[in-house]
Short mmCIF file of C-alpha atoms (C1' of nucleotides) in Angstrom, two decimals:
data_model
loop_
_atom_site.label_atom_id
_atom_site.label_comp_id
_atom_site.label_asym_id
_atom_site.label_seq_id
_atom_site.Cartn_x
_atom_site.Cartn_y
_atom_site.Cartn_z
CA MET A 290 -11.12 42.60 141.52
CA SER A 291 -7.40 42.68 141.48
CA ARG A 292 -5.62 39.30 140.86
CA ARG A 293 -3.67 41.25 138.38
CA SER A 294 -0.40 39.98 137.19
CA GLY A 295 0.99 42.69 134.87
CA ILE A 296 2.73 40.36 132.25
CA LEU A 297 0.07 37.86 132.35
CA GLU A 298 -2.86 40.20 132.30
CA PHE A 299 -0.99 41.94 129.30
CA ALA A 300 0.02 39.20 127.20
CA VAL A 301 -3.93 37.65 127.47
CA LEU A 302 -5.29 41.08 126.62
CA GLY A 303 -2.70 41.31 123.51
CA LEU A 304 -3.59 37.85 122.38
CA LEU A 305 -7.44 38.21 122.57
CA ARG A 306 -6.97 41.47 120.47
CA GLU A 307 -6.01 39.30 117.45
CA SER A 308 -8.95 36.83 117.77
CA PRO A 309 -10.95 35.24 120.45
CA MET A 310 -9.96 32.26 122.16
CA HIS A 311 -10.59 29.96 125.03
CA GLY A 312 -8.33 29.30 128.23
CA TYR A 313 -6.42 26.31 127.06
CA GLU A 314 -5.39 27.61 123.53
CA LEU A 315 -4.22 30.61 124.99
CA ARG A 316 -2.00 28.96 127.47
CA LYS A 317 -0.64 27.35 124.47
CA ARG A 318 0.19 30.38 122.48
CA LEU A 319 1.84 31.93 125.89
CA ASN A 320 4.27 29.21 125.48
CA THR A 321 4.74 28.62 121.79
CA SER A 322 3.96 31.82 119.72
CA LEU A 323 5.27 34.13 122.23
CA GLY A 324 7.85 31.64 123.07
CA VAL A 325 10.01 33.69 125.24
CA PHE A 326 7.16 33.72 127.94
CA ARG A 327 7.58 31.50 130.77
CA ALA A 328 4.60 28.46 130.75
CA PHE A 329 2.06 29.77 133.30
CA SER A 330 -0.02 27.31 134.77
CA TYR A 331 -3.87 26.98 134.51
CA GLY A 332 -3.97 27.81 138.22
CA THR A 333 -3.09 31.37 137.30
CA LEU A 334 -4.57 31.55 133.76
CA TYR A 335 -8.12 30.59 134.63
CA PRO A 336 -8.31 32.85 137.46
CA CYS A 337 -6.77 35.57 135.70
CA LEU A 338 -9.33 34.98 132.86
CA LYS A 339 -12.18 35.47 135.54
CA SER A 340 -10.72 38.28 136.88
CA LEU A 341 -10.54 40.19 133.66
CA VAL A 342 -14.01 39.27 132.97
CA ALA A 343 -15.00 41.08 136.14
CA ASN A 344 -13.16 44.10 135.30
CA GLY A 345 -15.25 44.15 132.26
CA TRP A 346 -12.26 43.76 129.61
CA LEU A 347 -13.20 40.33 128.26
CA ALA A 348 -16.61 38.89 127.37
CA GLU A 349 -17.24 35.06 128.23
CA GLU A 350 -19.24 33.39 125.14
CA THR A 351 -19.79 29.48 126.40
CA GLY A 352 -20.27 27.93 122.77
CA GLY A 353 -22.97 26.98 120.89
CA ALA A 354 -25.85 28.93 119.57
CA PRO A 355 -28.68 28.21 121.54
CA GLU A 356 -31.02 28.07 118.60
CA ASP A 357 -28.50 24.69 117.80
CA ALA A 358 -30.41 21.49 118.58
CA ARG A 359 -27.42 19.38 118.93
CA ALA A 360 -26.03 21.74 121.31
CA ALA A 361 -29.03 21.35 123.40
CA SER A 362 -28.83 17.56 123.12
CA LEU A 363 -25.42 17.63 124.17
CA ALA A 364 -26.58 18.89 127.60
CA GLY A 365 -24.00 17.44 129.99
CA ARG A 366 -21.18 18.77 127.55
CA ARG A 367 -18.66 20.63 129.36
CA ALA A 368 -18.65 24.40 128.28
CA LYS A 369 -15.65 25.72 126.32
CA ILE A 370 -15.48 29.09 127.11
CA VAL A 371 -14.42 31.39 124.46
CA TYR A 372 -13.03 34.62 125.67
CA ARG A 373 -12.88 37.85 123.54
CA LEU A 374 -11.81 41.20 124.34
CA THR A 375 -14.55 43.80 124.80
CA ALA A 376 -14.33 47.47 123.49
CA GLU A 377 -13.36 48.51 127.33
CA GLY A 378 -10.84 45.78 127.20
CA LYS A 379 -9.48 47.21 124.10
CA GLU A 380 -9.20 50.38 125.28
CA HIS A 381 -7.43 49.27 128.41
CA PHE A 382 -5.01 47.72 126.29
CA GLU A 383 -4.12 50.31 124.60
CA GLU A 384 -3.49 52.53 127.51
CA LEU A 385 -1.07 49.71 128.68
CA LEU A 386 0.45 49.74 125.22
CA ALA A 387 1.10 53.26 125.56
CA HIS A 388 2.46 53.50 128.70
CA THR A 389 6.32 53.53 129.53
CA GLY A 390 8.22 53.13 132.93
CA PRO A 391 10.96 51.71 134.70
CA ASP A 392 8.64 48.81 135.26
CA THR A 393 8.90 48.61 131.37
CA TRP A 394 12.27 47.51 131.24
CA GLU A 395 12.62 44.87 133.50
CA ASP A 396 13.40 41.33 131.75
CA GLU A 397 10.09 39.72 131.76
CA HIS A 398 8.10 42.77 131.47
CA PHE A 399 10.30 44.07 128.43
CA ALA A 400 9.88 40.61 126.72
CA ALA A 401 6.00 40.86 126.73
CA ARG A 402 6.32 44.29 125.41
CA PHE A 403 8.48 43.39 122.72
CA ALA A 404 6.28 41.02 121.63
CA PHE A 405 3.72 43.16 121.13
CA PHE A 406 5.81 45.81 119.39
CA GLY A 407 3.93 44.98 116.26
CA GLN A 408 0.82 47.16 117.73
CA THR A 409 2.94 49.59 119.21
CA SER A 410 3.72 52.94 118.15
CA ARG A 411 7.19 53.72 117.27
CA ASP A 412 7.59 56.82 119.96
CA VAL A 413 6.73 54.13 122.17
CA ARG A 414 8.90 51.42 121.03
CA MET A 415 11.85 53.88 121.01
CA ARG A 416 11.21 54.77 124.58
CA VAL A 417 11.03 51.09 125.59
CA LEU A 418 14.01 50.12 123.81
CA GLU A 419 16.32 53.00 124.95
CA GLY A 420 15.07 52.44 128.77
CA ARG A 421 15.97 48.52 128.40
CA ARG A 422 19.19 49.70 127.48
CA SER A 423 20.18 52.34 130.26
CA ARG A 424 18.91 49.40 132.28
CA LEU A 425 21.26 47.22 131.14
CA GLU A 426 24.03 49.61 131.14
CA GLU A 427 23.36 50.31 134.68
CA ARG A 428 23.66 46.82 135.38
CA LEU A 429 26.98 46.07 133.80
CA GLU A 430 28.40 49.16 135.80
CA LYS A 431 27.50 47.36 138.78
CA MET A 432 29.13 44.17 137.53
CA ARG A 433 32.22 45.60 136.47
CA ALA A 434 32.46 47.69 139.90
CA SER A 435 31.72 44.95 142.00
CA LEU A 436 34.39 42.55 139.79
CA ALA A 437 37.06 45.19 140.06
CA ARG A 438 36.26 45.09 143.65
CA SER A 439 36.80 41.67 144.62
CA ARG A 440 38.37 39.85 141.71
CA SER A 441 41.53 38.99 143.74
CA ARG A 442 39.74 36.94 145.93
CA LEU A 443 37.27 35.14 143.52
CA ASP A 444 37.88 31.75 142.47
CA ASP A 445 38.40 30.60 138.32
CA TYR A 446 34.87 29.34 138.02
CA THR A 447 33.11 32.12 140.01
CA LEU A 448 35.11 34.59 137.62
CA GLU A 449 33.86 32.64 134.53
CA LEU A 450 30.65 32.90 135.62
CA GLN A 451 30.89 36.74 136.04
CA ARG A 452 32.70 36.99 132.34
CA HIS A 453 29.93 35.16 130.96
CA SER A 454 27.14 37.12 132.49
CA MET A 455 28.54 40.23 131.45
CA GLU A 456 28.99 39.26 128.33
CA SER A 457 25.28 38.08 127.92
CA VAL A 458 24.49 41.36 128.74
CA GLU A 459 26.75 42.92 126.51
CA ARG A 460 25.30 41.13 123.85
CA GLU A 461 21.90 42.40 124.46
CA VAL A 462 23.16 46.10 124.54
CA ARG A 463 24.57 45.23 121.17
CA TRP A 464 21.44 44.19 120.25
CA LEU A 465 19.24 46.87 121.49
CA ASN A 466 21.57 49.59 119.62
CA GLU A 467 20.78 47.50 116.60
CA LEU A 468 17.34 47.56 116.84
CA ILE A 469 17.36 51.59 117.74
CA GLU A 470 19.51 52.40 114.70
CA SER A 471 16.76 50.38 112.71
CA GLU A 472 13.89 52.26 114.15
CA ARG A 473 15.63 55.47 113.90
CA ALA A 474 16.29 54.70 110.13
CA GLY A 475 12.75 54.14 109.68
CA ARG A 476 11.64 57.37 111.21
CA ASP A 477 14.54 59.22 108.87
CA ARG A 478 13.13 57.63 105.64
CA ARG A 479 9.92 59.03 106.63
CA THR A 480 10.62 62.37 107.84
CA GLY A 481 13.98 62.80 105.88
CA PRO A 482 14.45 65.42 103.36
CA ASP A 483 13.94 63.18 100.07
CA LYS A 484 14.83 59.73 98.58
CA MET B 201 11.54 23.86 160.19
CA SER B 202 10.98 24.20 156.75
CA ARG B 203 11.30 27.78 155.05
CA ARG B 204 13.61 25.87 152.24
CA SER B 205 14.58 28.38 149.55
CA GLY B 206 16.82 25.56 147.76
CA ILE B 207 18.88 27.70 146.08
CA LEU B 208 19.28 30.62 149.25
CA GLU B 209 19.87 27.90 151.67
CA PHE B 210 22.53 26.39 149.30
CA ALA B 211 24.32 29.73 148.62
CA VAL B 212 24.24 30.80 152.25
CA LEU B 213 25.56 27.66 153.74
CA GLY B 214 28.72 27.81 150.68
CA LEU B 215 29.27 31.52 151.58
CA LEU B 216 29.64 30.58 155.34
CA ARG B 217 31.85 27.53 154.72
CA GLU B 218 34.39 29.95 153.50
CA SER B 219 33.93 32.29 156.67
CA PRO B 220 31.26 33.24 159.24
CA MET B 221 29.50 36.37 158.24
CA HIS B 222 26.55 38.09 159.93
CA GLY B 223 23.29 38.56 157.62
CA TYR B 224 23.81 41.97 156.08
CA GLU B 225 27.27 41.30 154.86
CA LEU B 226 25.89 37.78 153.64
CA ARG B 227 23.32 39.75 151.65
CA LYS B 228 25.74 41.72 150.00
CA ARG B 229 28.13 38.53 148.78
CA LEU B 230 24.94 37.27 147.26
CA ASN B 231 24.67 40.16 145.13
CA THR B 232 28.17 41.28 144.35
CA SER B 233 30.57 38.20 144.83
CA LEU B 234 28.10 35.99 143.00
CA GLY B 235 26.84 38.50 140.85
CA VAL B 236 24.64 36.59 139.13
CA PHE B 237 22.53 35.78 142.20
CA ARG B 238 19.34 38.14 142.28
CA ALA B 239 19.52 40.27 145.40
CA PHE B 240 17.39 38.50 148.06
CA SER B 241 15.54 40.93 150.57
CA TYR B 242 16.28 40.67 154.16
CA GLY B 243 12.84 39.60 154.75
CA THR B 244 13.77 36.52 152.96
CA LEU B 245 17.31 35.94 154.44
CA TYR B 246 16.70 36.58 158.14
CA PRO B 247 14.40 34.05 158.62
CA CYS B 248 16.09 31.63 156.26
CA LEU B 249 19.21 32.00 158.32
CA LYS B 250 17.07 31.38 161.61
CA SER B 251 15.60 28.22 160.17
CA LEU B 252 19.08 26.99 158.99
CA VAL B 253 19.86 27.50 162.91
CA ALA B 254 16.97 25.31 163.72
CA ASN B 255 17.83 22.76 161.38
CA GLY B 256 21.59 22.73 163.50
CA TRP B 257 23.59 23.62 160.29
CA LEU B 258 24.29 27.30 161.27
CA ALA B 259 25.27 28.51 165.14
CA GLU B 260 24.79 32.11 165.69
CA GLU B 261 27.33 33.99 167.79
CA THR B 262 26.17 36.90 169.44
CA GLY B 263 29.37 38.94 169.10
CA GLY B 264 31.79 40.26 172.00
CA ALA B 265 33.33 37.59 174.59
CA PRO B 266 31.68 37.70 177.77
CA GLU B 267 34.76 38.46 179.67
CA ASP B 268 34.70 41.82 178.07
CA ALA B 269 33.96 44.52 180.32
CA ARG B 270 32.98 47.10 177.46
CA ALA B 271 30.88 44.55 175.92
CA ALA B 272 28.84 44.47 179.10
CA SER B 273 28.55 48.13 179.44
CA LEU B 274 27.14 48.48 176.26
CA ALA B 275 24.18 46.75 177.15
CA GLY B 276 21.55 47.94 175.04
CA ARG B 277 23.94 47.74 171.97
CA ARG B 278 22.14 45.74 169.07
CA ALA B 279 23.84 42.25 169.27
CA LYS B 280 25.28 42.01 165.81
CA ILE B 281 24.99 38.06 165.33
CA VAL B 282 27.77 36.06 163.42
CA TYR B 283 26.43 33.18 161.89
CA ARG B 284 28.95 30.06 161.01
CA LEU B 285 28.48 26.91 159.59
CA THR B 286 28.58 23.75 162.40
CA ALA B 287 29.92 20.20 161.63
CA GLU B 288 26.41 19.10 160.54
CA GLY B 289 26.00 22.14 158.38
CA LYS B 290 29.13 21.52 156.51
CA GLU B 291 27.83 17.66 156.17
CA HIS B 292 24.75 18.74 154.96
CA PHE B 293 26.58 21.34 152.31
CA GLU B 294 28.97 18.44 151.19
CA GLU B 295 25.46 16.29 150.61
CA LEU B 296 23.91 19.18 148.52
CA LEU B 297 27.23 19.74 146.45
CA ALA B 298 27.25 16.08 145.46
CA HIS B 299 23.46 16.26 144.29
CA THR B 300 23.06 16.35 140.89
CA GLY B 301 19.47 15.81 139.21
CA PRO B 302 16.82 17.55 136.97
CA ASP B 303 16.35 20.56 139.25
CA THR B 304 20.15 21.20 139.01
CA TRP B 305 20.08 22.38 135.71
CA GLU B 306 17.47 24.85 135.65
CA ASP B 307 18.75 28.47 135.38
CA GLU B 308 18.53 29.88 138.49
CA HIS B 309 19.65 26.42 140.39
CA PHE B 310 22.65 26.02 137.79
CA ALA B 311 24.09 29.50 138.35
CA ALA B 312 24.42 28.87 141.93
CA ARG B 313 25.61 25.33 141.76
CA PHE B 314 28.35 26.31 139.02
CA ALA B 315 29.24 29.36 141.44
CA PHE B 316 30.73 26.84 144.01
CA PHE B 317 32.27 24.42 141.43
CA GLY B 318 35.68 25.46 142.86
CA GLN B 319 34.41 23.23 145.99
CA THR B 320 32.67 20.44 143.82
CA SER B 321 34.44 17.35 142.44
CA ARG B 322 35.26 16.78 138.77
CA ASP B 323 32.58 14.13 137.95
CA VAL B 324 29.86 16.02 139.67
CA ARG B 325 30.80 19.33 137.63
CA MET B 326 30.84 17.20 134.53
CA ARG B 327 27.19 15.93 135.29
CA VAL B 328 25.48 19.27 136.12
CA LEU B 329 27.32 20.59 132.88
CA GLU B 330 26.12 18.16 130.39
CA GLY B 331 22.76 18.00 132.19
CA ARG B 332 22.50 21.79 131.85
CA ARG B 333 23.61 21.46 128.07
CA SER B 334 21.21 18.63 127.27
CA ARG B 335 18.29 20.64 128.77
CA LEU B 336 19.33 23.68 127.05
CA GLU B 337 19.22 21.66 123.98
CA GLU B 338 15.83 20.41 124.57
CA ARG B 339 14.47 23.94 124.90
CA LEU B 340 16.27 24.75 121.55
CA GLU B 341 14.26 21.71 119.93
CA LYS B 342 11.19 22.98 121.33
CA MET B 343 11.84 26.66 120.07
CA ARG B 344 12.74 25.47 116.50
CA ALA B 345 9.65 23.28 116.13
CA SER B 346 7.11 25.78 117.44
CA LEU B 347 8.98 28.71 115.39
CA ALA B 348 8.47 26.09 112.05
CA ARG B 349 4.67 25.74 112.87
CA SER B 350 4.09 29.20 113.42
CA ARG B 351 6.62 31.47 111.52
CA SER B 352 4.18 32.42 108.46
CA ARG B 353 1.61 33.91 111.31
CA LEU B 354 4.35 35.71 113.13
CA ASP B 355 5.11 39.67 112.72
CA ASP B 356 8.33 41.20 112.51
CA TYR B 357 9.34 41.82 116.08
CA THR B 358 7.82 38.28 117.54
CA LEU B 359 10.30 36.81 114.93
CA GLU B 360 13.09 38.72 115.95
CA LEU B 361 12.51 37.96 119.84
CA GLN B 362 12.42 34.67 118.97
CA ARG B 363 15.58 34.70 116.75
CA HIS B 364 17.40 36.58 119.40
CA SER B 365 16.40 34.39 122.61
CA MET B 366 17.38 31.09 120.19
CA GLU B 367 20.65 32.89 119.48
CA SER B 368 20.93 33.61 123.44
CA VAL B 369 20.47 29.94 124.03
CA GLU B 370 22.92 28.35 121.31
CA ARG B 371 25.67 30.81 122.68
CA GLU B 372 25.29 29.29 126.08
CA VAL B 373 25.72 25.80 124.69
CA ARG B 374 28.76 26.69 123.21
CA TRP B 375 29.94 27.70 126.40
CA LEU B 376 29.15 24.80 127.83
CA ASN B 377 30.91 22.72 125.25
CA GLU B 378 34.17 24.82 126.09
CA LEU B 379 33.74 24.24 129.92
CA ILE B 380 33.30 20.52 129.02
CA GLU B 381 35.89 20.54 126.82
CA SER B 382 38.49 21.47 129.24
CA GLU B 383 36.64 19.82 131.78
CA ARG B 384 37.81 16.58 129.93
CA ALA B 385 41.37 18.22 129.16
CA GLY B 386 41.85 18.58 132.98
CA ARG B 387 40.96 14.69 133.34
CA ASP B 388 43.28 13.69 130.62
CA ARG B 389 45.97 15.72 131.66
CA ARG B 390 45.70 13.54 135.27
CA THR B 391 44.62 10.00 134.18
CA GLY B 392 46.29 9.91 130.58
CA PRO B 393 49.42 8.20 129.71
CA ASP B 394 51.98 10.96 129.82
CA LYS B 395 53.02 14.35 129.42
"C1'" DT C 221 22.57 66.82 164.91
"C1'" DT C 222 21.45 64.64 161.44
"C1'" DC C 223 22.13 61.83 157.46
"C1'" DG C 224 23.73 57.61 155.29
"C1'" DT C 225 24.47 53.08 155.99
"C1'" DC C 226 24.95 49.33 159.26
"C1'" DA C 227 22.37 45.79 161.33
"C1'" DT C 228 17.97 42.92 162.36
"C1'" DG C 229 13.55 41.88 162.16
"C1'" DT C 230 8.08 40.74 161.47
"C1'" DA C 231 3.48 40.82 159.34
"C1'" DA C 232 1.01 41.91 155.32
"C1'" DT C 233 0.74 40.99 150.49
"C1'" DG C 234 1.77 39.12 146.00
"C1'" DG C 235 1.98 36.24 142.54
"C1'" DG C 236 2.69 31.88 141.18
"C1'" DT C 237 3.04 26.38 141.33
"C1'" DT C 238 1.16 21.58 142.35
"C1'" DA C 239 -1.88 18.70 143.31
"C1'" DC C 240 -6.75 17.45 142.87
"C1'" DA C 241 -10.94 17.08 140.96
"C1'" DT C 242 -13.75 16.72 136.92
"C1'" DG C 243 -15.09 15.54 132.52
"C1'" DA C 244 -15.18 15.52 126.91
"C1'" DT C 245 -13.10 14.46 122.65
"C1'" DT C 246 -9.95 12.01 119.58
"C1'" DA C 247 -6.90 8.72 117.88
"C1'" DC C 248 -5.51 3.79 118.26
"C1'" DG D 93 -11.74 -0.17 125.61
"C1'" DT D 94 -8.09 2.74 126.87
"C1'" DA D 95 -4.74 6.00 126.20
"C1'" DA D 96 -3.49 10.94 125.26
"C1'" DT D 97 -4.55 15.51 124.98
"C1'" DC D 98 -8.41 18.81 125.35
"C1'" DA D 99 -10.54 21.85 128.78
"C1'" DT D 100 -11.80 23.93 133.08
"C1'" DG D 101 -11.27 24.94 137.89
"C1'" DT D 102 -10.25 25.09 142.96
"C1'" DA D 103 -7.44 24.80 147.34
"C1'" DA D 104 -3.12 24.43 149.77
"C1'" DC D 105 1.06 25.90 149.71
"C1'" DC D 106 5.58 28.31 148.35
"C1'" DC D 107 8.75 31.50 147.69
"C1'" DA D 108 9.72 36.16 147.67
"C1'" DT D 109 8.96 41.21 148.52
"C1'" DT D 110 7.28 45.43 150.41
"C1'" DA D 111 6.34 47.88 153.91
"C1'" DC D 112 7.22 48.78 158.41
"C1'" DA D 113 9.59 49.13 163.00
"C1'" DT D 114 14.14 49.62 165.62
"C1'" DG D 115 18.18 50.91 166.78
"C1'" DA D 116 23.70 51.54 166.74
"C1'" DC D 117 27.53 54.06 164.51
"C1'" DG D 118 30.27 56.96 161.88
"C1'" DA D 119 30.76 61.46 159.35
"C1'" DA D 120 29.55 65.78 157.76
#
DNA sequence: TTCGTCATGTAATGGGTTACATGATTAC
DNA sequence: GTAATCATGTAACCCATTACATGACGAA
């Protein structure tokens, strides 16, 4: 029970929905394919997998069909545990995909959600994108305010750092604007009057 | 002893070098003036301050001069503890400022170091900037490689996410290039032949 | 007088890493 | 045969947050 990391749990479920995998491979996918994710260590991943099994969301399949003589002969062989999503797991992931909320627009969480946008319904995508955007706009407001208050007593490097990080945030807002635009365009094409 | 957070310790020492402060104010400065830093909670900050005192790097000054009658009359009054950097603390911070190494070019650590570049010698600044840059270039290489390997089996959203985060990294590299350029220009002005 | 913000602190908990331990398989 | 990488796992630790507890000070 418990040992829920939110992000990791979500990503694991999402990856396994595409196809069953064992832990080691899962970890690679977490770093590479999904790129953005930081590399979770085995010390995090394996216990997480166990807990997902305990919840009934994953099933372990310790390789080799039992009727296979060669498998039996290699008795001492370390089991390569393949995990696959159960029906309950699929259902649970579906729920997670449908969920939107303030936690959803935080940095890491947002990246994880975005990575599975391919499986997400458009209205949920919109809510997440818009939530993220307003979250960033809030952040910008705070930065601008504190900058206005303290600009005078800050040295050049501190100022430059603030300028650069504000620009980064502004850049992400523009990116979100484009994404939201194209989501809307997609909707319009579907529900619009004609053409 | 211990309870060292690296970043927090460094930032606290650096802020207190400018002027003595109490914990509450310190925390505000950590969020606002230095902007980039995430808001450390009191549950992190206060124990950290205690440990810095235990190390002899900070000294506590529980306000009010003792000869002040009013201070004595307000017996029950909650002490407002002002922390100031000791000579040892200053020396220790100097050492931290001079240190460069692989840890120094990681995201959060780098931001903290950059925020105190005003107090850092130019050659150390250069090493940190260049270290950071090569760290990012490494990261770019990995991203490009994994993208090349798996582009085909990734959906549009995953691709877009990777594209955007690569662009972010590339943008930071350009920023670092400019900074390094202007550091070099600064050195040239000083040591160059004339004008 | 009550509410917001200033101000300090602790204990429980969370979420993660590192180091360690083990062993199979593949490539050279 | 030996090194790299595949593969799984545990225990000790680290860093930080949350929730809680306490209380002063100023303004409405």
